[in-house]
Structures are given as C-alpha cells and as structure tokens.
C-alpha cells in the first residue's frame, strides 16, 4: 500500500472512497455542515435519522454521494471528541481501510479531523492503515482476501508543514510494516517457523534494514553453560537458536544507557513432559510472539535511528516431549550460575528468558525489557485489554504506561513484593520454576528477577494480548503484533 498526502479541497480529490471521521454528538460543527451542504443533505439524513450513530470505529458507507468526486463517502465513527487520543486516531484510520476492503476500492482519501500535530497524525494514520490492510490468510489457496487497498491518501483541510507530514508517513510506514512483520511471524505454523527458520528470517530482514544480527548455536550455548535454555530445547529435534541483534555498531563502547529487549521465542509450546491438554494447543504456535515483537521493534529502530543503542535477544526453541526431554524434578545450572529445579516443563518461557536476561547483562545492558507470552494467570487477571507489566525500574514502568495513549497497547502494573518470592523456593536447588496456584503472573516475574539481579528491568507478560479472536473493526483475526509499538515508542 502506498501512503501519500494531498492538500486542498477534498471535494475535488480523485479517490474511490473519501473517509470522513465524525465525532459522537457532533451536530453543529462548521466542517460537518459544509460536508452536509456539499452532499445535499445526505450526511444529516443518516445522522439525524439515527441510521448511523458515530460510535467509535463504526462506519456508514454512502454510495455515489452528490458533490464529491469520490465514489463512496465513508463516515467513520470517531467516538467522543474528548477521548480522541492518538491511539484512537490510528484505529479510526484502520477502520476506514477495513470497511473499504469489501468494495472494489483501490484508493482511499482519509480526511484528518481533531487537533493532533500533522506529523504525529500522519504517522498514526499510516500505521493504522497498514495494520488494517494486513491479512492473515497466508496459506489459503482459494477464497483469499485479495482486495488490497493500493493507495491511502492523507488529506489535510488546513495548511500543514509538508516536511513534517512526509516524515510522519516515513515513520508510520516503518512501524506499520514492522508490526505486520511481527504478525506474520506469529501467524506462521510451527512446522514452517522453527527456531532455525526464525533465525534465518531475522538474518534476512537484518541485511535488508541495516540491523546487525548474529545467531548463537547450540555448541556455544553449551560452552557458556546456558543450561536452562538448553533444558527446554532438549526434547525437540529442532536445534535451539539465540538470535542476537543490535542497532548500532559501536554500542557498548560509548557511555550512556544500553537498552536490551529480550523476547520469548518458543516456536511451539506443547508443555513438554508436563504436556498441555489438546484443546487450543494449536495456539501455542504463537508462543514466540514476544520474540517476534523484539525482532519487529529492532527492525523498525534500525531504520528510525534512536539516540540510544539497543540490543535484541531472542532465545528460540521448541518445547516438546521425547525420550531426551527434560523431566519434572530435573535440576540444571543456569548461565548466571544459579541452580533451578524444573518442577513443571510447561513453565519453559522463564527458563529460556533466565539465560537470555543474564546474557544481556554480559553484553553490557543497562536497562532490560523482556516481553513474553508467559502465563495464563496473567490473562486470568487482566483479560485481553492489558498486558501485565512488572519490574524494578518504576521510572521506565511509568513511561511505558503513559505511552499507552499513543501506542494503543494497554499495560497494567502488577506487584513484585518480596513476599511472593517464597513461592519459588526449592528444597533441592536455589530456586524452582513454578510457584503454587496463586499469583502465577507475579511468581513468574519473581523468577525472572533472579536473573537480572540489580539491572533496571521491566517484564511484559503478553499472554492475553498476542492474539485477537473476534477480529477488530480495524484489523483481521490472529496475531496482533503487540509490543512492537510499545518498544519502539519507549526509545523515541
Ligand atoms: N506459553 C504458556 C502461557 C500461555 C498459555 C500463553 C496460554 C498464551 C496462552 C506458558 O509457557 C505456560 O505454559 N505457562 C504455564 C505456567 C504454569 C505451568 C506455571 C501456565 O500459564 O499455565
Ligand atoms: Zn508452557
Ligand atoms: Zn510457553
């Protein structure tokens, strides 16, 4: 999809569909009045009859409107004006694209309303349009959703700085494409996206975008003693990979912060010997969503060039039972040196993260953010509207939380009091990998905390937000790419 901008009179813009956001309860607005006059009353007719209520992301398509060059006029509900934050602007742009798709529309004009600065507004609309245009039907050979929108035109009724708009589109395209890339990876079935394939795709995308990438193989992990990571991968025929990414060549040499993103990359989680029930087990192909978010964010940041360098670590493994698999009760020594009793082989995410987190510190990380589909308990606590967030760096947590109104990715803090630590005490080793039934998201966080020691750190548990089941008005079902925007925004 091409994203461009046009200034001037929207009546005269040649596009198949003109998308016009309408706020709830807005009746006496001069620009809406003007649109109503141009269309000879068509707009008021649908609004005052109650035919169309401009609730958030609801749409109403008026075919062959009078007075406009566009073949369709799409009114897009923008919700209450007082709630029209940047995240909502992105979704409104997405809803316009999504509801245009079933028609034979190739070019959409999207008129900006609201008072966001032009550069930011352009970036958000570009992100939303690309997100909405994405389809997850990669392996359909028939009845495929082939109606891709070719051009998305950003229309400004007011005078705006062209350079700002161009830069907004550039940034929005980078982040939108990176988010869709993460979605593609998470939607891939595990027979296609094995740890090796994950690593291969990371190397390919890195060479295309100027990201620096290397893959650590099993032999090196063995030498370094990354035994909690290796313990998860033991049962599988697929070799483990540790994907190591960096945005800046000279990272680490300069003083100043070095951020590390660490993403769980379990390409399939059967539970291992502590095997999962078969219902919904297929969703465990997306258990590498945290890793996909890290790769997506790193790809975007390699192009956006943030001030501070960033490294990305993705431990990629497959968790399967077999004659070689790790068994409940096994004890292993982690890269950091702490010993771990593996009581439940289905609590594997924290095991691979333990070694990756400790390794991030070896690489000189001063700030660590990990992202993982870690616990069902987190989904039970927060549902699908917020990921769980916990950690030792309250400033970073506050920053991540306040960015939510821009990213549209909900984050809610959970506690990490010392009190919870006793749940993961082991009789035989330094620590065990599961607690009791209670507070499972937090005890998983306490486990990870053991491996970052005193480095400022935040953990994001995305188990409840990595997949969308119902389909949104602004996106298809499947992987959400959650985390790409959060991680990128943090560095901006
Ligand atoms: N990958 C799962 C968590 C998960 C479950 C994510 C469902 C998304 C949907 C994780 O590895 C896991 O199995 N966690 C266990 C931990 C338990 C054994 C302490 C869980 O949450 O049940
Ligand atoms: Zn598991
Ligand atoms: Zn898992």
XYZ file of C-alpha atoms and ligand atoms in Angstrom:
516
model
C 0.000 0.000 0.000
C 1.289 3.433 -0.987
C 0.764 6.203 1.532
C 0.753 9.770 0.242
C -0.643 13.121 1.251
C -2.659 15.790 -0.526
C -3.514 19.327 0.419
C -6.527 21.200 -0.883
C -10.231 20.737 -1.361
C -11.404 17.212 -0.558
C -14.394 17.560 -2.929
C -12.004 17.560 -5.850
C -9.625 14.783 -4.763
C -9.737 11.823 -7.117
C -10.171 8.745 -4.919
C -12.591 5.819 -4.835
C -13.571 6.469 -1.251
C -13.442 9.514 0.974
C -13.274 8.603 4.667
C -14.589 11.302 6.960
C -14.348 10.858 10.770
C -17.448 12.004 12.678
C -17.495 12.557 16.439
C -20.316 11.386 18.666
C -22.846 14.096 19.467
C -21.336 16.488 16.952
C -24.209 18.182 15.191
C -23.292 21.838 14.990
C -19.851 21.691 13.516
C -18.955 24.038 10.655
C -16.939 21.494 8.681
C -19.584 18.804 9.074
C -22.203 21.364 7.987
C -20.170 22.102 4.901
C -19.933 18.399 4.034
C -23.690 18.152 4.510
C -24.304 21.034 2.122
C -21.897 19.630 -0.470
C -23.655 16.251 -0.364
C -27.092 17.942 -0.466
C -28.163 16.787 2.959
C -27.027 13.140 2.725
C -24.893 13.406 5.852
C -27.559 14.872 8.106
C -30.051 12.407 6.708
C -28.135 9.407 8.046
C -27.067 11.132 11.257
C -30.346 12.705 12.378
C -32.465 9.730 11.379
C -30.370 7.588 13.685
C -29.458 5.418 10.669
C -25.852 5.916 11.682
C -24.568 6.566 15.203
C -20.916 7.606 15.023
C -19.825 5.254 17.772
C -16.124 4.562 17.868
C -14.930 2.707 14.731
C -18.484 2.111 13.365
C -18.853 3.117 9.728
C -21.554 4.165 7.250
C -20.962 3.990 3.519
C -22.852 6.437 1.281
C -22.610 5.344 -2.346
C -22.334 7.953 -5.120
C -22.620 10.994 -2.852
C -23.646 14.254 -4.501
C -20.990 16.934 -4.828
C -17.925 14.724 -4.350
C -15.505 13.260 -6.877
C -15.178 10.136 -4.683
C -17.473 7.210 -5.481
C -18.065 6.446 -1.804
C -18.351 8.684 1.216
C -17.489 6.688 4.318
C -18.476 8.245 7.612
C -16.272 6.772 10.309
C -17.351 6.977 13.948
C -14.542 8.625 15.903
C -16.267 8.318 19.289
C -16.344 11.188 21.776
C -14.166 14.133 20.814
C -12.813 14.374 24.376
C -11.497 10.785 24.074
C -9.895 11.193 20.655
C -6.313 10.355 21.639
C -3.531 9.334 19.220
C -4.281 5.609 19.656
C -7.894 6.231 18.618
C -6.858 8.192 15.533
C -4.798 5.172 14.437
C -7.802 2.877 14.906
C -10.185 5.199 13.063
C -7.832 5.232 10.056
C -7.700 1.434 10.302
C -11.485 1.112 10.484
C -11.743 3.196 7.279
C -9.416 0.818 5.419
C -11.030 -2.302 6.839
C -14.581 -1.327 5.910
C -13.490 -0.220 2.433
C -11.965 -3.623 1.684
C -15.142 -5.478 0.651
C -15.879 -2.818 -2.009
C -13.843 -2.515 -5.172
C -11.915 0.380 -3.701
C -8.286 0.975 -4.656
C -7.679 4.497 -3.396
C -8.862 5.865 -0.063
C -8.713 9.524 0.913
C -8.670 9.996 4.692
C -9.579 13.445 5.950
C -7.922 14.487 9.191
C -10.072 15.878 11.930
C -9.146 16.633 15.531
C -6.159 18.694 16.543
C -3.178 16.342 16.657
C 0.005 17.831 15.174
C 0.270 16.993 11.460
C 3.455 14.926 11.749
C 2.124 12.728 14.544
C -1.296 12.424 12.903
C 0.297 11.301 9.620
C 2.386 8.715 11.399
C -0.585 7.293 13.304
C -2.879 7.143 10.279
C -0.156 5.445 8.232
C 0.350 2.851 10.979
C -3.388 2.230 11.263
C -3.882 1.910 7.509
C -1.057 -0.604 7.114
C -2.247 -2.571 10.146
C -5.770 -2.763 8.721
C -4.672 -3.717 5.220
C -2.863 -6.813 6.548
C -4.447 -10.264 6.107
C -3.527 -13.465 7.949
C -4.717 -15.881 5.226
C -1.163 -16.653 4.040
C -1.847 -20.318 3.299
C -5.272 -20.053 1.665
C -5.155 -21.122 -1.959
C -8.742 -20.039 -2.653
C -11.262 -17.503 -1.334
C -8.341 -15.357 -0.322
C -8.888 -11.767 0.756
C -7.235 -10.281 -2.302
C -8.749 -6.854 -2.147
C -5.768 -4.910 -1.058
C -6.067 -1.161 -0.878
C -3.410 0.277 -3.193
C -3.228 3.896 -2.108
C -4.018 5.670 1.131
C -4.130 9.441 0.781
C -3.837 11.623 3.866
C -5.966 14.702 3.331
C -5.467 17.920 5.243
C -8.136 20.584 5.155
C -5.724 23.041 6.797
C -2.244 24.304 5.932
C 0.401 21.926 7.273
C 4.190 21.661 7.098
C 4.846 19.246 4.247
C 8.198 18.097 5.635
C 6.558 17.082 8.912
C 3.883 15.135 7.095
C 6.443 13.361 4.921
C 8.491 12.420 7.977
C 5.324 11.220 9.748
C 4.459 8.977 6.809
C 8.010 7.616 6.697
C 7.988 6.748 10.394
C 4.450 5.373 10.296
C 5.341 3.148 7.354
C 8.413 1.780 9.142
C 6.467 0.987 12.328
C 3.372 -0.290 10.471
C 5.428 -2.644 8.287
C 7.463 -3.843 11.290
C 4.254 -4.599 13.215
C 2.853 -6.577 10.292
C 6.148 -8.446 10.001
C 5.826 -9.486 13.670
C 2.235 -10.574 12.991
C 3.323 -12.670 10.024
C 5.927 -14.479 12.136
C 3.455 -15.212 14.939
C 0.806 -16.428 12.494
C 3.225 -18.882 10.886
C 2.595 -22.502 11.882
C 5.370 -24.171 13.848
C 6.234 -26.624 11.067
C 7.261 -23.602 8.996
C 8.606 -21.248 11.646
C 11.047 -23.484 13.507
C 13.796 -21.890 15.614
C 16.142 -22.223 12.614
C 13.644 -20.546 10.297
C 13.066 -17.793 12.855
C 16.819 -17.162 12.920
C 17.053 -17.283 9.116
C 14.300 -14.699 8.760
C 15.996 -12.485 11.330
C 19.237 -12.592 9.328
C 17.415 -11.807 6.079
C 15.449 -8.869 7.436
C 18.553 -7.579 9.210
C 20.534 -7.462 5.970
C 17.653 -5.589 4.321
C 17.343 -2.930 7.020
C 20.841 -2.308 8.349
C 20.272 -4.186 11.589
C 23.317 -6.052 12.909
C 22.497 -9.723 13.568
C 24.201 -12.905 14.685
C 22.875 -16.306 15.689
C 24.358 -18.259 18.575
C 24.317 -22.037 18.026
C 23.915 -24.884 20.499
C 27.666 -25.580 20.837
C 28.348 -22.053 22.037
C 25.392 -22.170 24.447
C 26.813 -25.395 25.858
C 30.235 -23.805 26.302
C 28.700 -20.806 28.054
C 26.572 -23.024 30.289
C 23.159 -21.798 29.156
C 21.545 -24.879 30.637
C 18.111 -23.526 31.488
C 17.694 -22.545 27.825
C 19.083 -25.877 26.601
C 16.840 -27.809 29.017
C 13.730 -26.551 27.211
C 15.001 -27.478 23.782
C 16.249 -30.996 24.742
C 13.087 -32.858 23.776
C 12.976 -31.428 20.261
C 14.771 -32.434 17.064
C 14.974 -28.735 16.189
C 18.200 -27.101 17.371
C 17.885 -24.038 19.651
C 18.986 -20.623 18.387
C 19.814 -17.459 20.261
C 19.203 -14.520 17.923
C 21.333 -11.503 18.842
C 20.541 -8.124 17.270
C 21.949 -4.632 17.599
C 21.020 -1.255 16.161
C 24.398 0.498 16.497
C 27.849 -0.789 15.541
C 29.699 0.934 18.366
C 27.204 0.025 21.087
C 28.710 -0.668 24.416
C 31.833 1.406 23.691
C 30.076 4.686 24.407
C 28.961 5.568 27.890
C 25.264 6.043 28.461
C 22.337 3.697 28.511
C 22.291 0.468 26.541
C 18.778 -0.906 26.266
C 18.172 -4.625 25.799
C 14.927 -6.137 24.562
C 14.537 -9.837 25.322
C 11.659 -11.758 23.689
C 10.395 -15.272 24.365
C 10.736 -17.283 21.153
C 9.079 -20.643 21.809
C 8.046 -21.625 18.277
C 5.761 -24.295 19.700
C 4.879 -24.969 23.337
C 3.374 -28.421 23.841
C 4.220 -28.181 27.533
C 6.916 -30.849 27.174
C 6.598 -33.801 29.569
C 4.148 -31.669 31.603
C 2.068 -31.819 28.433
C -0.811 -29.422 27.810
C -4.390 -30.548 27.110
C -5.062 -30.695 23.356
C -7.845 -28.085 23.330
C -6.438 -24.869 21.795
C -2.926 -26.299 21.801
C -2.599 -25.064 18.203
C -2.452 -21.507 19.570
C 0.925 -22.364 21.064
C 2.486 -21.764 17.632
C 2.269 -18.107 18.691
C 4.340 -18.660 21.835
C 7.139 -16.780 20.073
C 5.101 -13.550 19.903
C 7.429 -11.801 22.355
C 10.400 -12.718 20.177
C 8.532 -11.532 17.080
C 7.812 -8.198 18.802
C 11.505 -7.801 19.638
C 12.545 -8.556 16.053
C 9.869 -6.196 14.687
C 10.899 -3.396 17.042
C 14.593 -3.881 16.249
C 13.893 -3.747 12.516
C 11.969 -0.505 12.996
C 14.622 1.024 15.265
C 17.432 0.132 12.855
C 15.672 2.459 10.403
C 14.498 5.117 12.863
C 17.972 5.513 14.433
C 17.108 6.338 18.058
C 19.605 8.275 20.187
C 20.427 5.302 22.407
C 21.709 1.962 21.136
C 19.524 -1.115 21.597
C 20.287 -4.805 21.588
C 17.693 -7.512 20.991
C 17.895 -11.094 22.236
C 15.537 -13.840 21.127
C 16.036 -17.311 22.584
C 14.239 -19.507 20.039
C 13.347 -23.107 20.943
C 10.653 -25.722 20.528
C 9.178 -27.314 23.691
C 8.333 -30.986 23.014
C 8.263 -34.237 24.982
C 10.533 -37.127 23.927
C 12.919 -39.707 25.363
C 15.510 -36.969 25.717
C 13.229 -34.307 27.122
C 13.728 -32.599 30.464
C 11.555 -34.207 33.161
C 9.799 -32.695 36.174
C 12.225 -32.642 39.084
C 15.343 -32.249 36.914
C 17.880 -29.709 38.161
C 20.050 -27.556 35.885
C 22.620 -24.821 36.399
C 21.829 -21.558 34.612
C 24.258 -19.300 32.726
C 24.288 -16.971 35.753
C 25.280 -19.883 37.996
C 22.048 -20.255 39.951
C 20.608 -23.759 40.014
C 16.998 -24.355 39.012
C 14.671 -27.228 39.842
C 12.364 -27.690 36.850
C 9.150 -28.769 38.551
C 6.944 -28.139 35.522
C 8.309 -28.323 31.968
C 5.399 -26.174 30.764
C 6.854 -23.194 32.623
C 9.541 -23.068 29.915
C 9.389 -19.408 28.914
C 11.026 -18.255 32.136
C 13.777 -20.861 31.683
C 14.883 -19.610 28.281
C 14.497 -15.987 29.410
C 16.608 -16.634 32.515
C 19.710 -17.316 30.419
C 18.927 -14.622 27.848
C 18.411 -11.984 30.580
C 21.682 -12.877 32.274
C 23.439 -12.818 28.896
C 22.014 -9.341 28.171
C 23.902 -8.139 31.242
C 27.113 -9.752 29.965
C 26.634 -7.716 26.776
C 26.546 -4.556 28.878
C 22.812 -3.831 29.035
C 21.958 -1.058 31.485
C 18.174 -1.318 31.030
C 16.326 -4.540 30.215
C 12.776 -5.022 28.952
C 11.554 -8.550 28.369
C 8.362 -9.476 26.581
C 6.787 -12.927 26.703
C 3.578 -14.936 26.388
C 4.427 -16.183 29.842
C 1.416 -17.107 31.947
C -2.245 -17.993 31.655
C -2.525 -16.446 35.128
C -1.843 -13.022 33.625
C -4.717 -13.454 31.161
C -6.994 -14.502 34.006
C -6.010 -11.396 35.974
C -6.210 -8.797 33.180
C -8.153 -10.283 30.266
C -7.351 -9.129 26.751
C -7.249 -5.343 27.219
C -3.942 -5.038 29.068
C -0.660 -6.886 29.201
C 0.840 -7.382 32.648
C 3.820 -5.190 33.497
C 6.166 -5.548 36.463
C 9.751 -4.819 37.271
C 12.343 -2.960 39.251
C 12.533 0.311 37.284
C 9.483 2.358 38.273
C 10.500 5.268 36.030
C 10.522 3.031 32.964
C 7.212 1.439 34.053
C 5.609 4.884 34.367
C 6.957 5.911 30.962
C 5.641 2.707 29.353
C 2.243 3.250 30.960
C 1.951 6.866 29.843
C 2.879 5.880 26.271
C -0.217 3.652 26.064
C -2.377 6.551 24.884
C -0.092 6.826 21.857
C 0.656 3.155 21.198
C -2.846 1.845 21.879
C -1.220 -1.147 23.609
C -2.603 -1.473 27.150
C -0.195 -2.153 30.023
C -1.105 -2.554 33.678
C 1.338 -2.891 36.528
C 1.347 -5.922 38.815
C 3.286 -6.033 42.112
C 6.604 -7.787 42.726
C 6.788 -7.695 46.528
C 9.428 -9.810 48.254
C 6.553 -11.708 49.893
C 5.945 -13.553 46.611
C 9.452 -14.927 46.415
C 8.853 -17.739 48.862
C 6.555 -19.446 46.360
C 9.555 -20.328 44.182
C 11.888 -21.566 46.922
C 13.174 -25.063 46.195
C 14.257 -27.723 48.683
C 16.962 -29.081 46.427
C 18.162 -26.134 44.313
C 18.463 -22.328 44.544
C 15.041 -21.822 43.034
C 12.240 -23.764 41.312
C 10.479 -22.761 38.116
C 6.872 -22.661 39.379
C 5.033 -21.406 42.436
C 1.675 -22.640 43.741
C -1.699 -21.887 42.122
C -1.827 -18.277 43.268
C -0.451 -15.135 41.688
C 1.115 -17.066 38.816
C 1.962 -13.981 36.727
C 3.800 -12.442 39.656
C 5.724 -15.555 40.730
C 6.879 -15.902 37.093
C 8.086 -12.290 37.344
C 9.864 -13.091 40.626
C 11.633 -15.970 38.875
C 12.888 -13.672 36.089
C 14.001 -11.058 38.626
C 16.546 -13.574 39.947
C 18.422 -13.349 36.646
C 18.552 -9.586 36.093
C 19.888 -9.008 39.614
C 20.355 -5.231 40.044
C 19.959 -4.122 36.418
C 16.864 -1.900 35.971
C 14.306 -4.172 34.353
C 10.693 -4.381 33.221
C 8.826 -7.556 32.297
C 5.795 -7.532 29.979
C 3.541 -10.608 30.105
C 1.614 -10.586 26.806
C -0.114 -13.987 27.129
C -3.582 -12.352 26.933
C -2.954 -9.861 24.141
C -0.848 -11.573 21.477
C -3.870 -12.984 19.635
C -7.178 -11.433 18.618
C -10.043 -13.922 18.433
C -13.099 -11.942 17.323
C -11.492 -9.674 14.747
C -11.440 -5.926 15.246
C -13.144 -3.294 13.127
C -9.617 -2.166 12.281
C -7.811 -5.500 11.891
C -8.166 -9.178 10.987
C -8.108 -12.051 13.467
C -4.876 -13.685 14.552
C -1.588 -12.285 15.792
C -1.696 -8.666 16.974
C 1.999 -7.767 16.839
C 1.579 -6.471 20.392
C 4.744 -4.914 21.731
C 6.346 -3.567 18.562
C 4.856 -0.107 19.050
C 5.442 -0.178 22.825
C 9.134 -0.993 22.427
C 9.681 1.497 19.607
C 7.889 4.295 21.459
C 9.958 3.713 24.591
C 13.136 4.507 22.677
C 11.696 7.573 20.996
N 3.014 -20.298 26.811
C 2.385 -20.607 28.046
C 1.461 -19.488 28.520
C 0.251 -19.240 27.657
C -0.869 -20.049 27.785
C 0.237 -18.207 26.752
C -1.981 -19.822 27.002
C -0.875 -17.962 25.973
C -1.984 -18.770 26.105
C 3.421 -20.848 29.130
O 4.602 -21.423 28.700
C 2.800 -21.769 30.118
O 2.509 -22.867 29.759
N 2.609 -21.298 31.343
C 2.018 -22.069 32.366
C 2.826 -21.878 33.617
C 2.471 -22.826 34.715
C 2.909 -24.219 34.365
C 3.149 -22.367 35.984
C 0.586 -21.562 32.568
O 0.366 -20.351 32.479
O -0.299 -22.379 32.771
Zn 4.477 -23.557 28.649
Zn 5.089 -21.050 26.695
